[in-house]
PDB file of C-alpha atoms in Angstrom:
ATOM      1  CA  LYS A   1      -4.083  -4.428   0.738  1.00  0.00           C
ATOM      2  CA  SER A   2      -7.685  -5.302   0.126  1.00  0.00           C
ATOM      3  CA  SER A   3      -8.169  -2.545   2.657  1.00  0.00           C
ATOM      4  CA  ARG A   4      -4.543  -1.694   3.085  1.00  0.00           C
ATOM      5  CA  THR A   5      -4.734   3.149   4.146  1.00  0.00           C
ATOM      6  CA  MET A   6       1.091   7.528   5.517  1.00  0.00           C
ATOM      7  CA  SER A   7       1.409   9.170   8.445  1.00  0.00           C
ATOM      8  CA  LYS A   8       2.800  12.533   8.265  1.00  0.00           C
ATOM      9  CA  THR A   9       6.028  10.906   9.189  1.00  0.00           C
ATOM     10  CA  SER A  10       8.593  11.183   6.515  1.00  0.00           C
ATOM     11  CA  VAL A  11       6.621  11.223   3.369  1.00  0.00           C
ATOM     12  CA  SER A  12       5.211  14.618   3.935  1.00  0.00           C
ATOM     13  CA  LYS A  13       6.274  17.560   6.031  1.00  0.00           C
ATOM     14  CA  ARG A  14       2.814  18.926   6.764  1.00  0.00           C
ATOM     15  CA  GLY A  15       1.946  18.010  10.337  1.00  0.00           C
ATOM     16  CA  ALA A  16       4.972  15.719  10.460  1.00  0.00           C
ATOM     17  CA  LYS A  17       4.210  13.820  13.576  1.00  0.00           C
ATOM     18  CA  TYR A  18       7.455  11.934  14.034  1.00  0.00           C
ATOM     19  CA  ALA A  19      10.009  13.339  11.641  1.00  0.00           C
ATOM     20  CA  VAL A  20      10.858  17.000  11.633  1.00  0.00           C
ATOM     21  CA  ASN A  21      11.904  17.374  15.250  1.00  0.00           C
ATOM     22  CA  SER A  22      13.818  14.103  15.385  1.00  0.00           C
ATOM     23  CA  PHE A  23      17.151  15.499  14.181  1.00  0.00           C
ATOM     24  CA  ALA A  24      18.864  18.527  15.695  1.00  0.00           C
ATOM     25  CA  ASP A  25      20.909  19.793  12.748  1.00  0.00           C
ATOM     26  CA  GLY A  26      18.091  19.556  10.220  1.00  0.00           C
ATOM     27  CA  LYS A  27      19.859  16.825   8.245  1.00  0.00           C
ATOM     28  CA  VAL A  28      18.671  13.267   7.746  1.00  0.00           C
ATOM     29  CA  LYS A  29      21.288  10.556   7.438  1.00  0.00           C
ATOM     30  CA  LEU A  30      21.044   7.876   4.783  1.00  0.00           C
ATOM     31  CA  LYS A  31      20.927   5.113   7.407  1.00  0.00           C
ATOM     32  CA  ASP A  32      17.736   6.651   8.790  1.00  0.00           C
ATOM     33  CA  THR A  33      15.894   6.441   5.470  1.00  0.00           C
ATOM     34  CA  CYS A  34      14.355   3.657   3.404  1.00  0.00           C
ATOM     35  CA  LEU A  35      16.818   4.404   0.596  1.00  0.00           C
ATOM     36  CA  THR A  36      19.399   1.870  -0.502  1.00  0.00           C
ATOM     37  CA  SER A  37      22.914   3.042  -1.408  1.00  0.00           C
ATOM     38  CA  GLU A  38      22.021   2.710  -5.080  1.00  0.00           C
ATOM     39  CA  MET A  39      18.776   4.660  -4.683  1.00  0.00           C
ATOM     40  CA  SER A  40      20.553   7.425  -2.774  1.00  0.00           C
ATOM     41  CA  THR A  41      22.557   8.332  -5.878  1.00  0.00           C
ATOM     42  CA  ARG A  42      19.326   9.621  -7.404  1.00  0.00           C
ATOM     43  CA  VAL A  43      18.075  11.566  -4.386  1.00  0.00           C
ATOM     44  CA  GLU A  44      19.429  14.876  -3.096  1.00  0.00           C
ATOM     45  CA  GLU A  45      20.505  14.738   0.537  1.00  0.00           C
ATOM     46  CA  SER A  46      18.150  17.628   1.262  1.00  0.00           C
ATOM     47  CA  ASP A  47      15.278  15.369   0.165  1.00  0.00           C
ATOM     48  CA  TYR A  48      16.105  12.493   2.534  1.00  0.00           C
ATOM     49  CA  ILE A  49      13.321  13.789   4.805  1.00  0.00           C
ATOM     50  CA  TYR A  50      10.746  12.355   2.391  1.00  0.00           C
ATOM     51  CA  TYR A  51      12.277   8.893   2.719  1.00  0.00           C
ATOM     52  CA  LYS A  52      12.997   9.018   6.435  1.00  0.00           C
ATOM     53  CA  VAL A  53      11.832   6.110   8.564  1.00  0.00           C
ATOM     54  CA  SER A  54      11.270   8.102  11.724  1.00  0.00           C
ATOM     55  CA  GLU A  55      10.848   6.965  15.284  1.00  0.00           C
ATOM     56  CA  GLY A  56       7.337   5.638  15.631  1.00  0.00           C
ATOM     57  CA  VAL A  57       7.002   4.482  12.035  1.00  0.00           C
ATOM     58  CA  ARG A  58       8.007   0.861  12.565  1.00  0.00           C
ATOM     59  CA  PRO A  59       5.441  -1.360  14.296  1.00  0.00           C
ATOM     60  CA  PRO A  60       5.543  -0.748  18.076  1.00  0.00           C
ATOM     61  CA  ARG A  61       6.775  -3.462  20.435  1.00  0.00           C
ATOM     62  CA  ASP A  62       3.202  -4.313  21.450  1.00  0.00           C
ATOM     63  CA  ALA A  63       2.413  -5.151  17.828  1.00  0.00           C
ATOM     64  CA  LEU A  64       4.941  -7.988  17.926  1.00  0.00           C
ATOM     65  CA  PHE A  65       2.743  -9.719  20.495  1.00  0.00           C
ATOM     66  CA  PHE A  66      -0.544  -8.840  18.795  1.00  0.00           C
ATOM     67  CA  VAL A  67      -2.566 -11.864  17.716  1.00  0.00           C
ATOM     68  CA  PRO A  68      -5.353 -10.995  15.245  1.00  0.00           C
ATOM     69  CA  ASN A  69      -8.662 -12.677  16.020  1.00  0.00           C
ATOM     70  CA  GLU A  70     -10.789 -14.538  13.499  1.00  0.00           C
ATOM     71  CA  ASP A  71     -12.717 -11.405  12.557  1.00  0.00           C
ATOM     72  CA  ASP A  72      -9.448  -9.572  11.837  1.00  0.00           C
ATOM     73  CA  ILE A  73      -8.301 -12.433   9.608  1.00  0.00           C
ATOM     74  CA  ILE A  74     -11.531 -13.044   7.698  1.00  0.00           C
ATOM     75  CA  LEU A  75     -14.229 -10.423   7.273  1.00  0.00           C
ATOM     76  CA  ASN A  76     -17.787 -11.759   7.659  1.00  0.00           C
ATOM     77  CA  LYS A  77     -16.282 -15.184   8.293  1.00  0.00           C
ATOM     78  CA  ASP A  78     -19.652 -16.930   8.676  1.00  0.00           C
ATOM     79  CA  ASP A  79     -21.295 -15.391   5.607  1.00  0.00           C
ATOM     80  CA  ALA A  80     -21.229 -16.576   2.023  1.00  0.00           C
ATOM     81  CA  SER A  81     -19.557 -13.277   1.096  1.00  0.00           C
ATOM     82  CA  TRP A  82     -16.595 -13.702   3.494  1.00  0.00           C
ATOM     83  CA  GLN A  83     -13.319 -12.033   2.555  1.00  0.00           C
ATOM     84  CA  ARG A  84      -9.823 -12.837   3.784  1.00  0.00           C
ATOM     85  CA  LEU A  85      -7.811  -9.848   5.066  1.00  0.00           C
ATOM     86  CA  ILE A  86      -4.648 -11.585   6.287  1.00  0.00           C
ATOM     87  CA  PHE A  87      -2.802 -13.969   3.976  1.00  0.00           C
ATOM     88  CA  PRO A  88      -0.174 -16.108   5.747  1.00  0.00           C
ATOM     89  CA  GLU A  89       2.730 -17.413   3.699  1.00  0.00           C
ATOM     90  CA  ASP A  90       2.883 -20.673   5.625  1.00  0.00           C
ATOM     91  CA  GLY A  91      -0.246 -20.621   7.778  1.00  0.00           C
ATOM     92  CA  GLU A  92      -3.614 -22.315   7.381  1.00  0.00           C
ATOM     93  CA  TYR A  93      -6.214 -21.477   4.778  1.00  0.00           C
ATOM     94  CA  ARG A  94      -9.733 -22.750   4.395  1.00  0.00           C
ATOM     95  CA  GLU A  95     -10.255 -25.940   2.419  1.00  0.00           C
ATOM     96  CA  PHE A  96     -12.027 -23.961  -0.304  1.00  0.00           C
ATOM     97  CA  GLU A  97      -9.036 -21.612  -0.634  1.00  0.00           C
ATOM     98  CA  GLU A  98      -6.530 -24.455  -0.828  1.00  0.00           C
ATOM     99  CA  LYS A  99      -8.578 -26.091  -3.586  1.00  0.00           C
ATOM    100  CA  GLN A 100      -8.719 -22.829  -5.540  1.00  0.00           C
ATOM    101  CA  LEU A 101      -4.967 -22.347  -5.143  1.00  0.00           C
ATOM    102  CA  GLU A 102      -4.341 -25.872  -6.434  1.00  0.00           C
ATOM    103  CA  GLU A 103      -6.458 -25.151  -9.508  1.00  0.00           C
ATOM    104  CA  LEU A 104      -4.572 -21.885 -10.071  1.00  0.00           C
ATOM    105  CA  GLU A 105      -1.207 -23.645  -9.864  1.00  0.00           C
ATOM    106  CA  ASP A 106      -2.438 -26.302 -12.291  1.00  0.00           C
ATOM    107  CA  TYR A 107      -3.498 -23.572 -14.749  1.00  0.00           C
ATOM    108  CA  ILE A 108      -0.099 -21.895 -14.465  1.00  0.00           C
ATOM    109  CA  GLU A 109       1.714 -25.190 -15.098  1.00  0.00           C
ATOM    110  CA  GLU A 110      -0.526 -26.340 -17.943  1.00  0.00           C
ATOM    111  CA  ASN A 111      -0.054 -23.045 -19.772  1.00  0.00           C
ATOM    112  CA  ASN A 112       3.711 -22.837 -19.151  1.00  0.00           C
ATOM    113  CA  ILE A 113       3.351 -19.460 -17.456  1.00  0.00           C
ATOM    114  CA  MET A 114       6.499 -18.169 -15.781  1.00  0.00           C
ATOM    115  CA  ILE A 115       5.810 -16.708 -12.342  1.00  0.00           C
ATOM    116  CA  PRO A 116       8.837 -15.287 -10.479  1.00  0.00           C
ATOM    117  CA  ASN A 117       9.986 -17.144  -7.370  1.00  0.00           C
ATOM    118  CA  SER A 118       9.407 -13.913  -5.425  1.00  0.00           C
ATOM    119  CA  VAL A 119       5.659 -14.488  -5.780  1.00  0.00           C
ATOM    120  CA  GLY A 120       4.692 -16.663  -2.841  1.00  0.00           C
ATOM    121  CA  LYS A 121       1.480 -18.225  -1.632  1.00  0.00           C
ATOM    122  CA  SER A 122       0.361 -15.059   0.137  1.00  0.00           C
ATOM    123  CA  MET A 123       0.575 -12.928  -3.001  1.00  0.00           C
ATOM    124  CA  LEU A 124      -1.049 -15.591  -5.177  1.00  0.00           C
ATOM    125  CA  MET A 125      -3.975 -15.863  -2.789  1.00  0.00           C
ATOM    126  CA  ARG A 126      -4.419 -12.090  -2.606  1.00  0.00           C
ATOM    127  CA  PHE A 127      -4.717 -11.794  -6.359  1.00  0.00           C
ATOM    128  CA  HIS A 128      -6.802 -14.962  -6.681  1.00  0.00           C
ATOM    129  CA  GLN A 129      -9.372 -13.763  -4.152  1.00  0.00           C
ATOM    130  CA  ALA A 130      -9.469 -10.295  -5.739  1.00  0.00           C
ATOM    131  CA  ASN A 131     -10.253 -11.914  -9.094  1.00  0.00           C
ATOM    132  CA  HIS A 132     -12.986 -14.153  -7.662  1.00  0.00           C
ATOM    133  CA  TYR A 133     -10.796 -17.248  -8.052  1.00  0.00           C
ATOM    134  CA  LYS A 134     -10.794 -17.089 -11.850  1.00  0.00           C
ATOM    135  CA  ALA A 135      -7.392 -18.486 -12.807  1.00  0.00           C
ATOM    136  CA  LYS A 136      -6.966 -16.769 -16.188  1.00  0.00           C
ATOM    137  CA  LYS A 137      -7.928 -13.345 -14.834  1.00  0.00           C
ATOM    138  CA  THR A 138      -5.743 -13.833 -11.747  1.00  0.00           C
ATOM    139  CA  VAL A 139      -2.675 -14.583 -13.851  1.00  0.00           C
ATOM    140  CA  GLU A 140      -3.306 -11.648 -16.199  1.00  0.00           C
ATOM    141  CA  ASP A 141      -3.809  -9.310 -13.244  1.00  0.00           C
ATOM    142  CA  LEU A 142      -0.735 -10.596 -11.424  1.00  0.00           C
ATOM    143  CA  LEU A 143       1.539 -10.327 -14.460  1.00  0.00           C
ATOM    144  CA  ALA A 144       0.290  -6.788 -15.154  1.00  0.00           C
ATOM    145  CA  HIS A 145       1.052  -5.862 -11.551  1.00  0.00           C
ATOM    146  CA  LEU A 146       4.554  -7.338 -11.715  1.00  0.00           C
ATOM    147  CA  GLU A 147       5.227  -5.349 -14.883  1.00  0.00           C
ATOM    148  CA  TRP A 148       3.917  -2.215 -13.171  1.00  0.00           C
ATOM    149  CA  ARG A 149       6.329  -2.802 -10.290  1.00  0.00           C
ATOM    150  CA  ARG A 150       9.223  -3.384 -12.678  1.00  0.00           C
ATOM    151  CA  THR A 151       8.622  -0.138 -14.552  1.00  0.00           C
ATOM    152  CA  ASN A 152       7.570   2.128 -11.654  1.00  0.00           C
ATOM    153  CA  LEU A 153       9.398   1.067  -8.489  1.00  0.00           C
ATOM    154  CA  PRO A 154      11.239   2.437  -6.663  1.00  0.00           C
ATOM    155  CA  ILE A 155       9.592   5.843  -6.864  1.00  0.00           C
ATOM    156  CA  TYR A 156      11.808   8.923  -6.945  1.00  0.00           C
ATOM    157  CA  LEU A 157       9.842  12.033  -6.067  1.00  0.00           C
ATOM    158  CA  THR A 158       9.693  14.925  -8.503  1.00  0.00           C
ATOM    159  CA  THR A 159       9.516  18.594  -7.493  1.00  0.00           C
ATOM    160  CA  ASP A 160       5.752  18.685  -8.072  1.00  0.00           C
ATOM    161  CA  GLN A 161       5.198  15.467  -6.116  1.00  0.00           C
ATOM    162  CA  LYS A 162       7.149  16.819  -3.144  1.00  0.00           C
ATOM    163  CA  LYS A 163       5.060  19.983  -3.270  1.00  0.00           C
ATOM    164  CA  PHE A 164       1.793  18.038  -3.122  1.00  0.00           C
ATOM    165  CA  LEU A 165       3.111  15.951  -0.224  1.00  0.00           C
ATOM    166  CA  ASP A 166       4.114  19.103   1.642  1.00  0.00           C
ATOM    167  CA  GLU A 167       0.599  20.447   1.141  1.00  0.00           C
ATOM    168  CA  GLY A 168      -0.863  17.267   2.663  1.00  0.00           C
ATOM    169  CA  LEU A 169      -2.443  15.551  -0.342  1.00  0.00           C
ATOM    170  CA  PHE A 170      -1.859  12.078   1.121  1.00  0.00           C
ATOM    171  CA  TYR A 171      -0.247  11.263   4.444  1.00  0.00           C
ATOM    172  CA  ILE A 172      -0.010   8.748   7.281  1.00  0.00           C
ATOM    173  CA  HIS A 173      -1.425   9.580  10.682  1.00  0.00           C
ATOM    174  CA  GLY A 174      -0.918   6.895  13.313  1.00  0.00           C
ATOM    175  CA  ARG A 175      -2.517   3.452  13.671  1.00  0.00           C
ATOM    176  CA  ASP A 176      -5.835   1.998  14.755  1.00  0.00           C
ATOM    177  CA  LYS A 177      -6.353  -0.348  17.720  1.00  0.00           C
ATOM    178  CA  ASN A 178      -5.160  -3.297  15.629  1.00  0.00           C
ATOM    179  CA  PHE A 179      -1.970  -1.392  14.670  1.00  0.00           C
ATOM    180  CA  ARG A 180      -3.108  -0.884  11.086  1.00  0.00           C
ATOM    181  CA  PRO A 181      -1.651   2.332   9.611  1.00  0.00           C
ATOM    182  CA  LEU A 182      -4.117   5.137   8.948  1.00  0.00           C
ATOM    183  CA  ASN A 183      -3.688   7.217   5.801  1.00  0.00           C
ATOM    184  CA  ILE A 184      -5.588  10.353   4.946  1.00  0.00           C
ATOM    185  CA  PHE A 185      -6.325  11.713   1.488  1.00  0.00           C
ATOM    186  CA  ASP A 186      -7.204  15.411   1.201  1.00  0.00           C
ATOM    187  CA  PRO A 187      -8.758  16.127  -2.222  1.00  0.00           C
ATOM    188  CA  ARG A 188      -8.904  19.862  -1.482  1.00  0.00           C
ATOM    189  CA  VAL A 189      -5.174  20.028  -2.233  1.00  0.00           C
ATOM    190  CA  ILE A 190      -5.665  19.241  -5.935  1.00  0.00           C
ATOM    191  CA  ILE A 191      -8.833  21.245  -6.561  1.00  0.00           C
ATOM    192  CA  GLY A 192      -8.070  23.975  -9.076  1.00  0.00           C
ATOM    193  CA  LYS A 193      -4.492  22.747  -9.597  1.00  0.00           C
ATOM    194  CA  THR A 194      -2.922  21.976 -12.946  1.00  0.00           C
ATOM    195  CA  ALA A 195      -0.857  18.815 -12.735  1.00  0.00           C
ATOM    196  CA  ASP A 196      -0.147  15.600 -14.583  1.00  0.00           C
ATOM    197  CA  ARG A 197      -2.617  13.048 -13.250  1.00  0.00           C
ATOM    198  CA  ASP A 198      -0.294  10.054 -13.597  1.00  0.00           C
ATOM    199  CA  GLU A 199       2.468  11.905 -11.776  1.00  0.00           C
ATOM    200  CA  VAL A 200       0.155  12.807  -8.910  1.00  0.00           C
ATOM    201  CA  ILE A 201      -1.171   9.231  -8.690  1.00  0.00           C
ATOM    202  CA  MET A 202       2.406   8.082  -8.076  1.00  0.00           C
ATOM    203  CA  ILE A 203       2.343  10.082  -4.821  1.00  0.00           C
ATOM    204  CA  VAL A 204      -0.329   7.703  -3.548  1.00  0.00           C
ATOM    205  CA  HIS A 205       1.785   4.719  -4.578  1.00  0.00           C
ATOM    206  CA  PHE A 206       4.844   6.246  -2.925  1.00  0.00           C
ATOM    207  CA  VAL A 207       3.015   6.501   0.383  1.00  0.00           C
ATOM    208  CA  LEU A 208       1.442   3.046   0.150  1.00  0.00           C
ATOM    209  CA  GLN A 209       4.769   1.441  -0.716  1.00  0.00           C
ATOM    210  CA  PHE A 210       6.306   3.207   2.278  1.00  0.00           C
ATOM    211  CA  ILE A 211       3.611   1.663   4.469  1.00  0.00           C
ATOM    212  CA  ILE A 212       4.105  -1.823   3.042  1.00  0.00           C
ATOM    213  CA  ASP A 213       7.894  -1.674   3.378  1.00  0.00           C
ATOM    214  CA  ASN A 214       8.076  -0.130   6.855  1.00  0.00           C
ATOM    215  CA  MET A 215       4.847  -0.470   8.819  1.00  0.00           C
ATOM    216  CA  MET A 216       3.517  -3.993   8.350  1.00  0.00           C
ATOM    217  CA  ILE A 217       4.077  -7.353  10.067  1.00  0.00           C
ATOM    218  CA  PRO A 218       3.182 -10.390   7.887  1.00  0.00           C
ATOM    219  CA  GLY A 219       0.472 -12.468   9.525  1.00  0.00           C
ATOM    220  CA  LYS A 220      -0.402  -9.685  11.982  1.00  0.00           C
ATOM    221  CA  ILE A 221      -0.615  -6.299  10.252  1.00  0.00           C
ATOM    222  CA  GLU A 222      -1.318  -6.603   6.544  1.00  0.00           C
ATOM    223  CA  ASN A 223      -3.933  -3.915   5.923  1.00  0.00           C
ATOM    224  CA  TRP A 224      -4.313  -0.182   6.237  1.00  0.00           C
ATOM    225  CA  VAL A 225      -7.267   2.111   6.855  1.00  0.00           C
ATOM    226  CA  SER A 226      -7.917   4.850   4.305  1.00  0.00           C
ATOM    227  CA  LEU A 227      -9.754   8.039   5.197  1.00  0.00           C
ATOM    228  CA  MET A 228     -10.777  10.931   2.968  1.00  0.00           C
ATOM    229  CA  ASP A 229     -10.985  14.433   4.397  1.00  0.00           C
ATOM    230  CA  LEU A 230     -14.114  15.960   2.877  1.00  0.00           C
ATOM    231  CA  SER A 231     -14.554  18.780   5.372  1.00  0.00           C
ATOM    232  CA  ASN A 232     -16.015  21.930   3.840  1.00  0.00           C
ATOM    233  CA  LEU A 233     -16.474  20.209   0.487  1.00  0.00           C
ATOM    234  CA  SER A 234     -19.776  19.743  -1.326  1.00  0.00           C
ATOM    235  CA  ILE A 235     -20.454  16.798  -3.632  1.00  0.00           C
ATOM    236  CA  ASN A 236     -20.206  19.097  -6.648  1.00  0.00           C
ATOM    237  CA  GLU A 237     -16.747  20.257  -5.581  1.00  0.00           C
ATOM    238  CA  LEU A 238     -15.237  16.779  -5.439  1.00  0.00           C
ATOM    239  CA  PRO A 239     -12.543  16.194  -8.100  1.00  0.00           C
ATOM    240  CA  LYS A 240     -14.301  13.040  -9.315  1.00  0.00           C
ATOM    241  CA  LYS A 241     -11.980  12.268 -12.250  1.00  0.00           C
ATOM    242  CA  TRP A 242      -8.950  12.453  -9.961  1.00  0.00           C
ATOM    243  CA  LEU A 243     -10.584  10.257  -7.338  1.00  0.00           C
ATOM    244  CA  ASN A 244     -11.658   7.651  -9.892  1.00  0.00           C
ATOM    245  CA  SER A 245      -8.108   7.516 -11.257  1.00  0.00           C
ATOM    246  CA  PHE A 246      -6.640   7.082  -7.769  1.00  0.00           C
ATOM    247  CA  ILE A 247      -9.089   4.324  -6.871  1.00  0.00           C
ATOM    248  CA  LYS A 248      -8.637   2.430 -10.146  1.00  0.00           C
ATOM    249  CA  SER A 249      -4.826   2.519  -9.914  1.00  0.00           C
ATOM    250  CA  CYS A 250      -4.836   1.359  -6.300  1.00  0.00           C
ATOM    251  CA  GLN A 251      -7.318  -1.446  -6.940  1.00  0.00           C
ATOM    252  CA  SER A 252      -5.097  -2.709  -9.751  1.00  0.00           C
ATOM    253  CA  ASN A 253      -1.975  -2.943  -7.607  1.00  0.00           C
ATOM    254  CA  TYR A 254      -3.021  -3.477  -3.986  1.00  0.00           C
ATOM    255  CA  LYS A 255      -5.169  -6.483  -3.167  1.00  0.00           C
TER     256      LYS A 255
END
């Protein structure tokens, strides 16, 4: 998630690469979506297409045998500014990282901070690295993220959100050579539109959560590649306030 970037698969109909032609009668069955039985009570059957996990979405068979090399695991591994990209739950970390994790755990214990059991080593290390290994800031950031998840997930698409997805605001389009999902953001879709910014930002989260839940393999595929389609746009035409809001929200919740 430090560089984690939906394919036009199920989240959006525009250019749907895998979804639209994959069912003959035009109906998507609940078992073919990422919806639980409880979630399905809040989604119209006609909208299952947005939650469909189509053929080609899950990691391909070859990805199961993919072994990331050292450069895929740690960016600039020999430099002082190295950055980890893959965070194993049970695998090896550098001595420096293990020491920082120990100090973080000591801080959590000394301050009687309650961290849910669902937060494992991988998640702790993601947030700790993102906060430059400052324990207090890491804990504050992590707790804020957990509260954000509690109040915002799962995401149920509104009429306006579905419209923006259909127009191609943010979508997935395949994978790179390391099987990382590619997502594309098209700012032209929101130029001149009147919409609630927070509601539109949730479209980005909807797509990214879809990627995390359906397209990753822990220890192998943990990041995405984000692209922005700026064709035929000048610098002055960019919706800068929208873009800043998107970036800030994503940086807060995806490490």
